[in-house]
Amino acid sequence: MPGGCPVSWSALAAATDPEPIPVTLDEAAEKATNAASWVEENWSTWLNTGLRILLILVVALLLRMAVRRALTKLIERMNRSAQAVEGTALGGLLVNTERRRQRSEAIGSVLRSVASFLILGTAGLMVLGAFKIDLAPLLASAGVAGVAIGFGARNLVTDFLSGVFMILEDQYGVGDSVDAGVASGEVVEVGLRVTKLRGVDGEIWYVRNGEIKRIGNLSQGWATAGVDVTVRPTEDLDRVRAVITAAADSMAKEEPWDERLWGPVEVLGLSEVLLDSMTVRVSAKTMPGKKLGVERELRWRIKRGLDEAGIRIVGGVPAQAEEAAGDPTAGMAAPSAFASTTSPQSAAATPLPKPDLSK
C-alpha cells in the first residue's frame, strides 16, 4: 500500500457497499395501501375456508363420538341380555357370561376402530378439498396402491376377514375343544389373523383363519355319550334293558353325574344281531366336554349290574370253553384196546421172541 499504511477491512467494506436507497413516505404509504387492499380482498375467502374446516372437524368429532357411544351401548345391552339368560334352563345351552362379554368387547373394539378410521379419513379428504387441493391424483394413487397391496397381501386380507366373521358369529372361543380340519385341540388364543390350538400331546398349532374351511366345536351346546353293550343272543332282552335302566338311574341321582347328565339315559335298542352276540345301544345327552367321562362311568355301572344279574357280556369266557368246562371227561381221549396187556390186539402187537440159535 502507498505510504505503508494498512487499511482495515471494515473501512474497505464500507467503501465498497452501495449506498442505501432512501424510501419516501409516499412509497411506504403505497405499499401499506396495497397490502391492506390485498388482505381486504382475500379475508372473506380465508374466513370462509377456516369456518368450513372448523365445521368439518367439529362434525367429524361429534359423529365419531356419537357412533362410538352407540356401539358401547349396544355392547352393554348384549352383556345385559347374556346375564339375564345366565342361570336359566336355556343358559346352560349357551356360552357363559364371561365368554359372551369377551366376544362382545372384541366386536365393539373392531367396530369402533373401523368407524373412527372411516369418519376421520373422510374428514381429512374434505379438509384437503377445502384448501383447493386436487384430490383426483391422490385418490388415483391410493387406488393403485390399494390394488397392489390387495394382490400382494390377499392371504392377509382373507385371514383378517375370516377372523372378523368368526368372532361375529361366535364360532369358537378360548377354552373350546374344536376340530378345524387342518388341526384339532383346545383353543388357546383367538386372533383376527391366527388361531392358536393346543393339541392332545401339548403341541401348539398356529392355524391361519383363512385356511379354516370347517369348524367342529365340541364345547358348545351339548354332547352325546354312546355305549354299546354286547351280550349273548340267548339273553332276555327285557331283563337286559331293566338292568341297564337301573344302573343309569342310580348314576343320574349321584354327584357329579346329576350335573353332567343333561337328559335321561336311553336304551335305544338293538344296533347289531349276530349268530353269537347281540349289541344293545345306550345313549345320553351330556354337558359339553364331559362325554368321555360319562361313557366310562356308564360302562362301569352297567358291567357291575350285569354281573350281579348273572348276565355275561360277550368277550369274557368263550361259549365253547364254558361247555367244555362243565363236562370233566370231555377233554379225555377214548379208551384204547392197546391199553390192556391181555387183550388180543395188544398180544398181536407184541413182537415175537428171538429164537435161541445156541441149541
GROMACS .gro file of C-alpha atoms in nm:
model
  359
    1MET     CA    1   0.000   0.000   0.000
    2PRO     CA    2   0.132   0.354  -0.059
    3GLY     CA    3   0.292   0.504   0.245
    4GLY     CA    4   0.288   0.165   0.412
    5CYS     CA    5  -0.037   0.246   0.599
    6PRO     CA    6  -0.257  -0.053   0.647
    7VAL     CA    7  -0.627  -0.024   0.568
    8SER     CA    8  -0.882  -0.203   0.788
    9TRP     CA    9  -1.124  -0.450   0.636
   10SER     CA   10  -1.421  -0.270   0.788
   11ALA     CA   11  -1.329   0.053   0.615
   12LEU     CA   12  -1.281  -0.131   0.288
   13ALA     CA   13  -1.620  -0.299   0.318
   14ALA     CA   14  -1.789   0.029   0.398
   15ALA     CA   15  -1.631   0.186   0.095
   16THR     CA   16  -1.748  -0.089  -0.142
   17ASP     CA   17  -2.111  -0.127  -0.009
   18PRO     CA   18  -2.375   0.055  -0.218
   19GLU     CA   19  -2.548   0.342  -0.054
   20PRO     CA   20  -2.898   0.257   0.083
   21ILE     CA   21  -3.185   0.371  -0.132
   22PRO     CA   22  -3.394   0.615   0.062
   23VAL     CA   23  -3.766   0.528   0.098
   24THR     CA   24  -4.003   0.815   0.093
   25LEU     CA   25  -4.328   0.842   0.288
   26ASP     CA   26  -4.530   0.819  -0.029
   27GLU     CA   27  -4.376   0.487  -0.125
   28ALA     CA   28  -4.430   0.340   0.224
   29ALA     CA   29  -4.791   0.457   0.222
   30GLU     CA   30  -4.843   0.300  -0.120
   31LYS     CA   31  -4.704  -0.036  -0.002
   32ALA     CA   32  -4.924  -0.033   0.307
   33THR     CA   33  -5.225   0.052   0.095
   34ASN     CA   34  -5.156  -0.239  -0.141
   35ALA     CA   35  -5.116  -0.484   0.150
   36ALA     CA   36  -5.437  -0.363   0.312
   37SER     CA   37  -5.629  -0.393  -0.013
   38TRP     CA   38  -5.491  -0.747  -0.069
   39VAL     CA   39  -5.598  -0.851   0.279
   40GLU     CA   40  -5.937  -0.688   0.229
   41GLU     CA   41  -5.987  -0.875  -0.095
   42ASN     CA   42  -5.891  -1.220   0.048
   43TRP     CA   43  -6.004  -1.211   0.410
   44SER     CA   44  -6.350  -1.331   0.319
   45THR     CA   45  -6.202  -1.633   0.138
   46TRP     CA   46  -5.979  -1.710   0.435
   47LEU     CA   47  -6.266  -1.681   0.677
   48ASN     CA   48  -6.487  -1.898   0.461
   49THR     CA   49  -6.217  -2.168   0.432
   50GLY     CA   50  -6.138  -2.158   0.802
   51LEU     CA   51  -6.502  -2.184   0.903
   52ARG     CA   52  -6.552  -2.471   0.658
   53ILE     CA   53  -6.253  -2.662   0.801
   54LEU     CA   54  -6.370  -2.595   1.156
   55LEU     CA   55  -6.719  -2.716   1.071
   56ILE     CA   56  -6.582  -3.033   0.908
   57LEU     CA   57  -6.368  -3.113   1.213
   58VAL     CA   58  -6.649  -3.043   1.461
   59VAL     CA   59  -6.900  -3.256   1.268
   60ALA     CA   60  -6.647  -3.539   1.230
   61LEU     CA   61  -6.562  -3.541   1.602
   62LEU     CA   62  -6.929  -3.524   1.705
   63LEU     CA   63  -7.021  -3.802   1.462
   64ARG     CA   64  -6.732  -4.017   1.583
   65MET     CA   65  -6.834  -3.963   1.945
   66ALA     CA   66  -7.198  -4.048   1.870
   67VAL     CA   67  -7.108  -4.366   1.679
   68ARG     CA   68  -6.869  -4.486   1.949
   69ARG     CA   69  -7.126  -4.419   2.220
   70ALA     CA   70  -7.394  -4.606   2.025
   71LEU     CA   71  -7.161  -4.903   1.981
   72THR     CA   72  -7.075  -4.900   2.352
   73LYS     CA   73  -7.443  -4.901   2.449
   74LEU     CA   74  -7.507  -5.185   2.205
   75ILE     CA   75  -7.228  -5.390   2.365
   76GLU     CA   76  -7.363  -5.319   2.714
   77ARG     CA   77  -7.710  -5.429   2.606
   78MET     CA   78  -7.567  -5.753   2.469
   79ASN     CA   79  -7.392  -5.815   2.802
   80ARG     CA   80  -7.711  -5.747   2.999
   81SER     CA   81  -7.910  -5.988   2.783
   82ALA     CA   82  -7.641  -6.253   2.838
   83GLN     CA   83  -7.656  -6.203   3.216
   84ALA     CA   84  -8.036  -6.233   3.208
   85VAL     CA   85  -8.018  -6.566   3.025
   86GLU     CA   86  -7.747  -6.699   3.258
   87GLY     CA   87  -7.889  -6.929   3.526
   88THR     CA   88  -8.197  -7.036   3.328
   89ALA     CA   89  -8.255  -7.367   3.152
   90LEU     CA   90  -8.164  -7.207   2.821
   91GLY     CA   91  -7.849  -7.058   2.966
   92GLY     CA   92  -7.691  -7.399   3.002
   93LEU     CA   93  -7.700  -7.448   2.626
   94LEU     CA   94  -7.531  -7.115   2.557
   95VAL     CA   95  -7.183  -6.988   2.625
   96ASN     CA   96  -7.121  -6.839   2.968
   97THR     CA   97  -7.139  -6.472   3.058
   98GLU     CA   98  -6.763  -6.412   3.065
   99ARG     CA   99  -6.724  -6.569   2.721
  100ARG     CA  100  -7.002  -6.350   2.577
  101ARG     CA  101  -6.856  -6.042   2.743
  102GLN     CA  102  -6.512  -6.101   2.591
  103ARG     CA  103  -6.663  -6.164   2.249
  104SER     CA  104  -6.878  -5.850   2.265
  105GLU     CA  105  -6.582  -5.640   2.375
  106ALA     CA  106  -6.373  -5.770   2.085
  107ILE     CA  107  -6.653  -5.696   1.838
  108GLY     CA  108  -6.701  -5.348   1.986
  109SER     CA  109  -6.331  -5.270   1.961
  110VAL     CA  110  -6.317  -5.371   1.595
  111LEU     CA  111  -6.631  -5.175   1.506
  112ARG     CA  112  -6.514  -4.863   1.690
  113SER     CA  113  -6.178  -4.873   1.514
  114VAL     CA  114  -6.339  -4.914   1.171
  115ALA     CA  115  -6.587  -4.632   1.239
  116SER     CA  116  -6.312  -4.395   1.357
  117PHE     CA  117  -6.098  -4.473   1.052
  118LEU     CA  118  -6.383  -4.409   0.808
  119ILE     CA  119  -6.506  -4.089   0.972
  120LEU     CA  120  -6.164  -3.930   1.026
  121GLY     CA  121  -6.039  -4.040   0.684
  122THR     CA  122  -6.339  -3.880   0.514
  123ALA     CA  123  -6.293  -3.562   0.719
  124GLY     CA  124  -5.926  -3.544   0.617
  125LEU     CA  125  -6.015  -3.565   0.249
  126MET     CA  126  -6.277  -3.292   0.291
  127VAL     CA  127  -6.021  -3.066   0.462
  128LEU     CA  128  -5.781  -3.112   0.171
  129GLY     CA  129  -6.064  -3.029  -0.066
  130ALA     CA  130  -6.133  -2.709   0.128
  131PHE     CA  131  -5.775  -2.598   0.055
  132LYS     CA  132  -5.847  -2.632  -0.319
  133ILE     CA  133  -5.616  -2.931  -0.349
  134ASP     CA  134  -5.693  -3.157  -0.642
  135LEU     CA  135  -5.778  -3.494  -0.490
  136ALA     CA  136  -5.801  -3.685  -0.818
  137PRO     CA  137  -5.427  -3.775  -0.837
  138LEU     CA  138  -5.427  -3.863  -0.467
  139LEU     CA  139  -5.730  -4.087  -0.497
  140ALA     CA  140  -5.593  -4.249  -0.812
  141SER     CA  141  -5.260  -4.319  -0.642
  142ALA     CA  142  -5.439  -4.457  -0.339
  143GLY     CA  143  -5.649  -4.681  -0.563
  144VAL     CA  144  -5.345  -4.817  -0.743
  145ALA     CA  145  -5.164  -4.872  -0.412
  146GLY     CA  146  -5.472  -5.046  -0.270
  147VAL     CA  147  -5.493  -5.280  -0.569
  148ALA     CA  148  -5.121  -5.360  -0.543
  149ILE     CA  149  -5.146  -5.425  -0.170
  150GLY     CA  150  -5.459  -5.631  -0.227
  151PHE     CA  151  -5.281  -5.859  -0.474
  152GLY     CA  152  -4.967  -5.883  -0.264
  153ALA     CA  153  -5.140  -5.939   0.070
  154ARG     CA  154  -5.455  -6.122  -0.038
  155ASN     CA  155  -5.389  -6.402   0.210
  156LEU     CA  156  -5.357  -6.148   0.489
  157VAL     CA  157  -5.685  -5.984   0.390
  158THR     CA  158  -5.855  -6.323   0.371
  159ASP     CA  159  -5.727  -6.418   0.716
  160PHE     CA  160  -5.841  -6.086   0.862
  161LEU     CA  161  -6.191  -6.104   0.715
  162SER     CA  162  -6.229  -6.468   0.822
  163GLY     CA  163  -6.123  -6.377   1.176
  164VAL     CA  164  -6.375  -6.092   1.192
  165PHE     CA  165  -6.662  -6.316   1.083
  166MET     CA  166  -6.554  -6.595   1.321
  167ILE     CA  167  -6.573  -6.351   1.611
  168LEU     CA  168  -6.902  -6.202   1.495
  169GLU     CA  169  -7.063  -6.545   1.454
  170ASP     CA  170  -6.904  -6.682   1.774
  171GLN     CA  171  -6.788  -7.000   1.603
  172TYR     CA  172  -6.546  -7.078   1.888
  173GLY     CA  173  -6.371  -6.914   2.181
  174VAL     CA  174  -6.084  -6.960   2.423
  175GLY     CA  175  -6.115  -7.292   2.606
  176ASP     CA  176  -6.328  -7.466   2.342
  177SER     CA  177  -6.228  -7.804   2.201
  178VAL     CA  178  -6.252  -7.776   1.824
  179ASP     CA  179  -6.170  -7.970   1.510
  180ALA     CA  180  -6.050  -7.720   1.250
  181GLY     CA  181  -5.976  -7.976   0.978
  182VAL     CA  182  -5.606  -7.894   0.950
  183ALA     CA  183  -5.561  -7.931   1.328
  184SER     CA  184  -5.764  -8.008   1.638
  185GLY     CA  185  -5.731  -7.933   2.007
  186GLU     CA  186  -5.820  -7.674   2.271
  187VAL     CA  187  -5.837  -7.309   2.164
  188VAL     CA  188  -5.565  -7.109   2.340
  189GLU     CA  189  -5.598  -6.774   2.163
  190VAL     CA  190  -5.831  -6.628   1.900
  191GLY     CA  191  -5.689  -6.351   1.682
  192LEU     CA  192  -5.805  -6.169   1.374
  193ARG     CA  193  -5.538  -6.345   1.164
  194VAL     CA  194  -5.425  -6.660   1.351
  195THR     CA  195  -5.592  -6.904   1.591
  196LYS     CA  196  -5.374  -7.096   1.838
  197LEU     CA  197  -5.471  -7.454   1.930
  198ARG     CA  198  -5.315  -7.686   2.187
  199GLY     CA  199  -5.314  -8.048   2.069
  200VAL     CA  200  -5.363  -8.361   2.274
  201ASP     CA  201  -4.985  -8.407   2.307
  202GLY     CA  202  -4.932  -8.049   2.426
  203GLU     CA  203  -4.817  -7.904   2.093
  204ILE     CA  204  -4.929  -7.556   1.983
  205TRP     CA  205  -5.085  -7.527   1.639
  206TYR     CA  206  -5.088  -7.187   1.464
  207VAL     CA  207  -5.376  -7.201   1.218
  208ARG     CA  208  -5.445  -6.913   0.978
  209ASN     CA  209  -5.810  -6.817   0.984
  210GLY     CA  210  -5.824  -6.812   0.605
  211GLU     CA  211  -5.724  -7.181   0.590
  212ILE     CA  212  -6.008  -7.298   0.814
  213LYS     CA  213  -6.281  -7.436   0.588
  214ARG     CA  214  -6.489  -7.605   0.858
  215ILE     CA  215  -6.513  -7.594   1.237
  216GLY     CA  216  -6.637  -7.871   1.464
  217ASN     CA  217  -6.693  -7.720   1.810
  218LEU     CA  218  -6.710  -7.987   2.080
  219SER     CA  219  -6.773  -7.741   2.364
  220GLN     CA  220  -7.093  -7.566   2.258
  221GLY     CA  221  -7.447  -7.684   2.318
  222TRP     CA  222  -7.436  -8.045   2.437
  223ALA     CA  223  -7.261  -8.375   2.363
  224THR     CA  224  -7.389  -8.730   2.320
  225ALA     CA  225  -7.241  -9.021   2.515
  226GLY     CA  226  -7.289  -9.360   2.348
  227VAL     CA  227  -7.221  -9.704   2.498
  228ASP     CA  228  -7.260 -10.043   2.322
  229VAL     CA  229  -7.335 -10.344   2.542
  230THR     CA  230  -7.270 -10.679   2.368
  231VAL     CA  231  -7.432 -10.988   2.523
  232ARG     CA  232  -7.513 -11.341   2.413
  233PRO     CA  233  -7.813 -11.382   2.184
  234THR     CA  234  -7.980 -11.618   2.434
  235GLU     CA  235  -8.021 -11.343   2.697
  236ASP     CA  236  -8.364 -11.198   2.779
  237LEU     CA  237  -8.377 -10.851   2.624
  238ASP     CA  238  -8.631 -10.719   2.875
  239ARG     CA  239  -8.406 -10.827   3.160
  240VAL     CA  240  -8.103 -10.666   2.996
  241ARG     CA  241  -8.298 -10.342   2.950
  242ALA     CA  242  -8.411 -10.342   3.312
  243VAL     CA  243  -8.055 -10.390   3.441
  244ILE     CA  244  -7.917 -10.112   3.221
  245THR     CA  245  -8.200  -9.874   3.318
  246ALA     CA  246  -8.147  -9.940   3.689
  247ALA     CA  247  -7.772  -9.872   3.660
  248ALA     CA  248  -7.836  -9.549   3.466
  249ASP     CA  249  -8.099  -9.425   3.714
  250SER     CA  250  -7.867  -9.476   4.009
  251MET     CA  251  -7.592  -9.289   3.825
  252ALA     CA  252  -7.820  -8.994   3.744
  253LYS     CA  253  -7.901  -8.944   4.115
  254GLU     CA  254  -7.539  -8.917   4.232
  255GLU     CA  255  -7.292  -8.630   4.213
  256PRO     CA  256  -7.131  -8.510   3.992
  257TRP     CA  257  -7.320  -8.710   3.730
  258ASP     CA  258  -7.650  -8.539   3.807
  259GLU     CA  259  -7.499  -8.216   3.666
  260ARG     CA  260  -7.311  -8.374   3.376
  261LEU     CA  261  -7.615  -8.565   3.251
  262TRP     CA  262  -7.850  -8.325   3.074
  263GLY     CA  263  -8.112  -8.584   2.997
  264PRO     CA  264  -8.222  -8.937   3.087
  265VAL     CA  265  -8.009  -9.230   2.978
  266GLU     CA  266  -8.196  -9.403   2.696
  267VAL     CA  267  -8.176  -9.764   2.581
  268LEU     CA  268  -8.217  -9.717   2.207
  269GLY     CA  269  -8.248 -10.088   2.129
  270LEU     CA  270  -8.052 -10.341   1.929
  271SER     CA  271  -7.791 -10.198   1.693
  272GLU     CA  272  -7.649 -10.535   1.578
  273VAL     CA  273  -7.761 -10.900   1.593
  274LEU     CA  274  -7.521 -11.183   1.503
  275LEU     CA  275  -7.515 -11.559   1.545
  276ASP     CA  276  -7.304 -11.546   1.861
  277SER     CA  277  -7.384 -11.197   2.001
  278MET     CA  278  -7.621 -10.902   2.002
  279THR     CA  279  -7.541 -10.537   2.076
  280VAL     CA  280  -7.762 -10.300   2.276
  281ARG     CA  281  -7.709  -9.927   2.216
  282VAL     CA  282  -7.726  -9.687   2.515
  283SER     CA  283  -7.723  -9.308   2.470
  284ALA     CA  284  -7.730  -8.999   2.694
  285LYS     CA  285  -7.715  -8.622   2.644
  286THR     CA  286  -7.427  -8.474   2.846
  287MET     CA  287  -7.256  -8.148   2.929
  288PRO     CA  288  -7.013  -8.044   2.652
  289GLY     CA  289  -6.663  -8.172   2.713
  290LYS     CA  290  -6.778  -8.441   2.960
  291LYS     CA  291  -6.871  -8.710   2.710
  292LEU     CA  292  -6.577  -8.944   2.771
  293GLY     CA  293  -6.613  -8.937   3.149
  294VAL     CA  294  -6.985  -9.018   3.129
  295GLU     CA  295  -6.920  -9.305   2.889
  296ARG     CA  296  -6.657  -9.459   3.119
  297GLU     CA  297  -6.883  -9.435   3.423
  298LEU     CA  298  -7.177  -9.582   3.232
  299ARG     CA  299  -6.970  -9.882   3.122
  300TRP     CA  300  -6.852  -9.937   3.480
  301ARG     CA  301  -7.200  -9.934   3.630
  302ILE     CA  302  -7.360 -10.138   3.351
  303LYS     CA  303  -7.089 -10.406   3.384
  304ARG     CA  304  -7.142 -10.431   3.760
  305GLY     CA  305  -7.519 -10.451   3.715
  306LEU     CA  306  -7.493 -10.727   3.454
  307ASP     CA  307  -7.251 -10.926   3.671
  308GLU     CA  308  -7.490 -10.907   3.967
  309ALA     CA  309  -7.778 -11.020   3.744
  310GLY     CA  310  -7.577 -11.313   3.605
  311ILE     CA  311  -7.575 -11.180   3.252
  312ARG     CA  312  -7.245 -11.247   3.079
  313ILE     CA  313  -7.100 -10.997   2.834
  314VAL     CA  314  -6.957 -11.143   2.515
  315GLY     CA  315  -6.582 -11.118   2.526
  316GLY     CA  316  -6.533 -11.293   2.861
  317VAL     CA  317  -6.521 -11.675   2.877
  318PRO     CA  318  -6.599 -11.817   2.529
  319ALA     CA  319  -6.912 -12.027   2.497
  320GLN     CA  320  -6.726 -12.338   2.375
  321ALA     CA  321  -6.478 -12.325   2.661
  322GLU     CA  322  -6.767 -12.286   2.908
  323GLU     CA  323  -6.943 -12.601   2.778
  324ALA     CA  324  -6.618 -12.799   2.788
  325ALA     CA  325  -6.559 -12.693   3.148
  326GLY     CA  326  -6.898 -12.841   3.251
  327ASP     CA  327  -6.801 -13.200   3.144
  328PRO     CA  328  -6.476 -13.319   3.310
  329THR     CA  329  -6.445 -13.617   3.070
  330ALA     CA  330  -6.489 -13.404   2.756
  331GLY     CA  331  -6.115 -13.347   2.729
  332MET     CA  332  -6.021 -13.719   2.780
  333ALA     CA  333  -5.928 -13.946   2.489
  334ALA     CA  334  -6.137 -14.255   2.404
  335PRO     CA  335  -6.022 -14.588   2.568
  336SER     CA  336  -5.785 -14.791   2.356
  337ALA     CA  337  -5.765 -15.173   2.324
  338PHE     CA  338  -5.389 -15.148   2.334
  339ALA     CA  339  -5.402 -15.015   2.690
  340SER     CA  340  -5.466 -15.370   2.826
  341THR     CA  341  -5.176 -15.619   2.802
  342THR     CA  342  -5.414 -15.918   2.796
  343SER     CA  343  -5.623 -15.801   2.501
  344PRO     CA  344  -5.585 -15.985   2.167
  345GLN     CA  345  -5.489 -15.655   1.999
  346SER     CA  346  -5.207 -15.600   2.248
  347ALA     CA  347  -5.089 -15.963   2.216
  348ALA     CA  348  -5.091 -15.937   1.838
  349ALA     CA  349  -4.888 -15.620   1.857
  350THR     CA  350  -4.630 -15.779   2.090
  351PRO     CA  351  -4.312 -15.865   1.895
  352LEU     CA  352  -4.217 -16.233   1.868
  353PRO     CA  353  -3.926 -16.353   2.086
  354LYS     CA  354  -3.593 -16.414   1.911
  355PRO     CA  355  -3.505 -16.786   1.854
  356ASP     CA  356  -3.222 -16.938   2.058
  357LEU     CA  357  -2.958 -17.037   1.798
  358SER     CA  358  -2.724 -17.197   2.051
  359LYS     CA  359  -2.936 -17.514   2.073
   0.00000   0.00000   0.00000
